[in-house]
């Protein structure tokens, strides 16, 4: 049973560019959450997708957007990249969109903005 | 707002030493509390959790007790191993309609042989 997978593993972009990160949830899971982890910090919640809708959003600008597909996989898009967007982006999946259901994390995508 | 505060690291211990990593939280209502571990180059793994006051979560020799009176969830292990070296994150989930985790800043544990 595959766990949460993310692609790509690493990515280097320049300021102003756009990036798309991808996540496949654990088998049987229907909810995907995205987190940003800056170096030396704890993960910060970006947003969550359930039934192809954004359910809740953290304190991130509109440059950050996402999508969930019918197979429950998800994409995170970031436009007009800034140096401060350099971070590890973590995807987590869970079941049913309900609070307290365990979230399983992927290995993350390391984004470097030059 | 809801937040989690962890003791700053790094915490450096010798093998078989006793470990405590302090965690306190601020939240309205009754959140669930978690400890996650992040090994070098890997994503987060759930270590243990507690969903209500006085619950004790335990896993792999680690323990933490949900103390509502002190709003704390300190992580302990009686005898650490080199393989326990990692970053440990305390987190809360305040329920509601979404499953949003709020993390502390993490504590790096380095165990020396």
Short mmCIF file of C-alpha atoms in Angstrom, two decimals:
data_model
loop_
_atom_site.label_atom_id
_atom_site.label_comp_id
_atom_site.label_asym_id
_atom_site.label_seq_id
_atom_site.Cartn_x
_atom_site.Cartn_y
_atom_site.Cartn_z
CA UNK A 1 0.00 0.00 0.00
CA UNK A 2 1.64 3.18 -1.20
CA UNK A 3 1.75 6.03 1.22
CA UNK A 4 1.54 9.68 0.30
CA UNK A 5 3.70 10.52 -2.68
CA UNK A 6 4.85 13.92 -3.87
CA UNK A 7 6.59 15.14 -6.98
CA UNK A 8 9.03 16.49 -7.78
CA UNK A 9 11.46 15.88 -4.93
CA UNK A 10 13.42 19.05 -5.55
CA UNK A 11 12.77 22.11 -7.67
CA UNK A 12 14.73 25.26 -8.43
CA UNK A 13 12.96 28.33 -9.80
CA UNK A 14 13.72 32.01 -10.19
CA UNK A 15 11.78 34.95 -8.81
CA UNK A 16 8.59 35.72 -10.68
CA UNK A 17 8.17 32.23 -12.08
CA UNK A 18 5.28 29.89 -11.41
CA UNK A 19 5.48 26.38 -9.95
CA UNK A 20 3.17 23.37 -9.64
CA UNK A 21 3.66 20.70 -7.01
CA UNK A 22 1.81 17.39 -7.02
CA UNK A 23 0.54 15.02 -4.37
CA UNK A 24 -1.08 11.59 -4.44
CA UNK A 25 -2.83 10.67 -1.21
CA UNK A 26 -2.58 7.40 0.64
CA UNK A 27 -4.85 4.74 -0.79
CA UNK A 28 -8.41 5.21 0.46
CA UNK A 29 -7.90 8.79 1.59
CA UNK A 30 -10.02 11.58 0.14
CA UNK A 31 -8.68 14.69 1.88
CA UNK A 32 -5.44 16.50 1.09
CA UNK A 33 -3.82 19.27 3.10
CA UNK A 34 -0.80 21.33 2.14
CA UNK A 35 1.79 22.77 4.52
CA UNK A 36 4.80 25.02 4.05
CA UNK A 37 7.86 24.32 6.21
CA UNK A 38 10.49 27.03 6.13
CA UNK A 39 13.99 26.09 7.22
CA UNK A 40 14.16 25.63 10.97
CA UNK A 41 10.44 26.18 11.44
CA UNK A 42 7.37 24.07 11.98
CA UNK A 43 4.97 23.40 9.10
CA UNK A 44 2.38 26.10 8.42
CA UNK A 45 -1.05 25.16 7.08
CA UNK A 46 -1.74 26.47 3.57
CA UNK A 47 -5.10 24.93 2.69
CA UNK A 48 -7.11 21.72 2.60
CA UNK A 49 -9.08 20.05 -0.17
CA UNK A 50 -12.02 17.74 0.31
CA UNK A 51 -14.48 16.63 -2.37
CA UNK A 52 -12.59 18.81 -4.85
CA UNK A 53 -13.33 21.96 -2.86
CA UNK A 54 -11.04 24.15 -0.78
CA UNK A 55 -12.39 23.75 2.74
CA UNK A 56 -10.16 26.01 4.77
CA UNK A 57 -7.25 28.29 4.08
CA UNK A 58 -4.37 29.42 6.22
CA UNK A 59 -2.75 32.83 6.20
CA UNK A 60 -1.27 32.66 2.70
CA UNK A 61 -1.74 35.08 -0.19
CA UNK A 62 -3.78 34.37 -3.30
CA UNK A 63 -0.58 33.55 -5.16
CA UNK A 64 -1.00 30.15 -3.55
CA UNK A 65 -3.77 28.15 -5.15
CA UNK A 66 -4.67 24.52 -5.44
CA UNK A 67 -6.81 21.91 -7.01
CA UNK A 68 -8.08 18.45 -6.20
CA UNK A 69 -8.92 15.95 -8.91
CA UNK A 70 -11.66 13.31 -8.92
CA UNK A 71 -9.06 10.65 -8.00
CA UNK A 72 -8.28 12.77 -4.88
CA UNK A 73 -4.79 13.73 -6.01
CA UNK A 74 -3.95 17.38 -5.62
CA UNK A 75 -1.80 20.18 -6.98
CA UNK A 76 -0.38 23.24 -5.29
CA UNK A 77 0.35 26.20 -7.55
CA UNK A 78 2.41 29.20 -6.58
CA UNK A 79 2.54 32.23 -8.89
CA UNK A 80 4.98 35.13 -8.97
CA UNK A 81 7.52 33.32 -6.80
CA UNK A 82 9.37 35.26 -4.13
CA UNK A 83 12.63 34.36 -2.43
CA UNK A 84 10.63 33.80 0.76
CA UNK A 85 8.69 30.99 -0.90
CA UNK A 86 11.76 28.78 -0.61
CA UNK A 87 10.69 25.97 1.70
CA UNK A 88 9.78 22.31 2.02
CA UNK A 89 6.19 21.83 0.88
CA UNK A 90 4.45 18.95 2.59
CA UNK A 91 1.29 17.22 1.54
CA UNK A 92 -0.79 15.27 4.05
CA UNK A 93 -3.73 13.01 3.39
CA UNK A 94 -6.54 11.86 5.66
CA UNK A 95 -9.96 10.28 5.46
CA UNK A 96 -13.33 11.91 5.41
CA UNK A 97 -12.25 15.49 6.03
CA UNK A 98 -13.14 15.08 9.67
CA UNK A 99 -11.20 16.61 12.47
CA UNK A 100 -8.87 14.33 14.38
CA UNK A 101 -8.52 11.74 11.65
CA UNK A 102 -4.81 11.02 11.41
CA UNK A 103 -2.93 12.87 8.71
CA UNK A 104 -0.23 10.98 6.83
CA UNK A 105 2.56 13.11 5.42
CA UNK A 106 4.52 12.73 2.23
CA UNK A 107 8.29 13.28 2.02
CA UNK A 108 7.82 16.80 0.69
CA UNK A 109 9.03 18.87 -2.25
CA UNK A 110 12.02 21.12 -1.61
CA UNK A 111 11.49 24.38 -3.51
CA UNK A 112 14.39 26.78 -3.92
CA UNK A 113 13.71 30.22 -5.38
CA UNK A 114 16.76 32.10 -6.67
CA UNK B 1 -5.40 32.35 18.67
CA UNK B 2 -4.32 28.75 18.92
CA UNK B 3 -0.58 28.15 19.21
CA UNK B 4 2.06 25.69 20.37
CA UNK B 5 5.33 26.54 22.13
CA UNK B 6 8.21 24.10 22.33
CA UNK B 7 11.51 24.27 24.12
CA UNK B 8 14.29 25.41 21.86
CA UNK B 9 16.96 23.01 20.78
CA UNK B 10 19.21 21.49 20.04
CA UNK B 11 18.95 18.96 22.82
CA UNK B 12 22.12 16.87 22.99
CA UNK B 13 22.10 13.69 25.05
CA UNK B 14 24.23 10.63 25.50
CA UNK B 15 22.77 7.24 24.63
CA UNK B 16 20.53 5.81 27.40
CA UNK B 17 19.91 9.24 28.93
CA UNK B 18 16.41 10.41 29.93
CA UNK B 19 14.66 12.74 27.51
CA UNK B 20 12.15 15.49 28.15
CA UNK B 21 11.02 17.93 25.47
CA UNK B 22 8.61 20.53 26.81
CA UNK B 23 5.49 21.58 24.94
CA UNK B 24 2.75 23.97 26.01
CA UNK B 25 -0.25 25.12 24.06
CA UNK B 26 -2.79 27.90 23.86
CA UNK B 27 -6.21 26.98 22.57
CA UNK B 28 -9.86 27.58 23.18
CA UNK B 29 -11.89 24.49 23.82
CA UNK B 30 -10.36 21.06 23.92
CA UNK B 31 -7.87 20.32 21.18
CA UNK B 32 -6.22 17.01 20.47
CA UNK B 33 -2.46 16.99 20.92
CA UNK B 34 0.23 15.27 18.87
CA UNK B 35 3.92 14.64 18.65
CA UNK B 36 5.39 14.21 15.19
CA UNK B 37 8.96 13.20 14.36
CA UNK B 38 10.97 14.18 11.29
CA UNK B 39 14.06 12.15 10.51
CA UNK B 40 16.72 13.72 8.27
CA UNK B 41 15.52 14.00 4.68
CA UNK B 42 12.09 12.58 5.43
CA UNK B 43 8.55 13.83 5.95
CA UNK B 44 6.69 13.93 9.24
CA UNK B 45 5.61 10.78 11.03
CA UNK B 46 3.04 10.67 13.79
CA UNK B 47 4.75 9.52 16.98
CA UNK B 48 1.88 9.65 19.45
CA UNK B 49 -1.33 11.49 20.25
CA UNK B 50 -3.83 12.22 23.01
CA UNK B 51 -7.38 13.34 22.39
CA UNK B 52 -8.58 14.42 25.83
CA UNK B 53 -7.34 15.61 29.20
CA UNK B 54 -5.32 13.09 31.24
CA UNK B 55 -4.88 10.79 28.24
CA UNK B 56 -1.40 9.38 27.83
CA UNK B 57 -0.09 8.75 24.35
CA UNK B 58 2.75 6.27 23.93
CA UNK B 59 4.77 4.71 21.14
CA UNK B 60 8.28 3.28 20.70
CA UNK B 61 9.14 4.04 24.33
CA UNK B 62 8.03 7.68 24.08
CA UNK B 63 5.21 9.00 26.26
CA UNK B 64 3.29 12.24 26.70
CA UNK B 65 0.38 13.08 28.98
CA UNK B 66 -2.29 15.66 28.11
CA UNK B 67 -2.33 18.05 31.09
CA UNK B 68 -5.22 20.47 30.80
CA UNK B 69 -4.45 22.25 34.06
CA UNK B 70 -0.97 23.22 32.85
CA UNK B 71 -1.84 23.23 29.11
CA UNK B 72 1.13 20.97 28.50
CA UNK B 73 2.04 17.84 26.55
CA UNK B 74 5.68 17.13 27.38
CA UNK B 75 7.44 14.32 25.51
CA UNK B 76 9.50 11.85 27.55
CA UNK B 77 11.59 8.75 26.96
CA UNK B 78 13.43 6.83 29.61
CA UNK B 79 16.45 5.77 27.55
CA UNK B 80 17.24 7.38 24.21
CA UNK B 81 19.12 5.73 21.38
CA UNK B 82 21.24 7.19 18.59
CA UNK B 83 18.43 6.27 16.19
CA UNK B 84 16.10 8.70 18.03
CA UNK B 85 18.08 11.63 16.64
CA UNK B 86 15.55 13.71 14.73
CA UNK B 87 13.42 16.85 14.93
CA UNK B 88 10.35 16.54 17.15
CA UNK B 89 7.25 18.67 16.60
CA UNK B 90 4.42 19.21 19.04
CA UNK B 91 1.09 20.01 17.38
CA UNK B 92 -2.55 20.56 18.14
CA UNK B 93 -5.66 19.97 16.11
CA UNK B 94 -8.52 22.09 17.20
CA UNK B 95 -11.18 20.08 15.52
CA UNK B 96 -14.02 21.78 13.75
CA UNK B 97 -14.87 20.99 10.17
CA UNK B 98 -11.29 20.66 9.02
CA UNK B 99 -8.29 18.66 10.06
CA UNK B 100 -5.81 21.51 10.43
CA UNK B 101 -2.66 20.92 12.45
CA UNK B 102 -0.92 23.79 14.24
CA UNK B 103 2.74 23.02 14.88
CA UNK B 104 5.41 24.27 17.21
CA UNK B 105 8.79 25.26 15.80
CA UNK B 106 10.35 21.87 16.43
CA UNK B 107 13.13 20.63 18.72
CA UNK B 108 16.24 19.00 17.33
CA UNK B 109 17.40 16.00 19.35
CA UNK B 110 20.95 14.75 18.86
CA UNK B 111 21.90 11.54 20.66
CA UNK B 112 25.57 10.71 20.90
CA UNK B 113 26.92 7.19 21.36
#
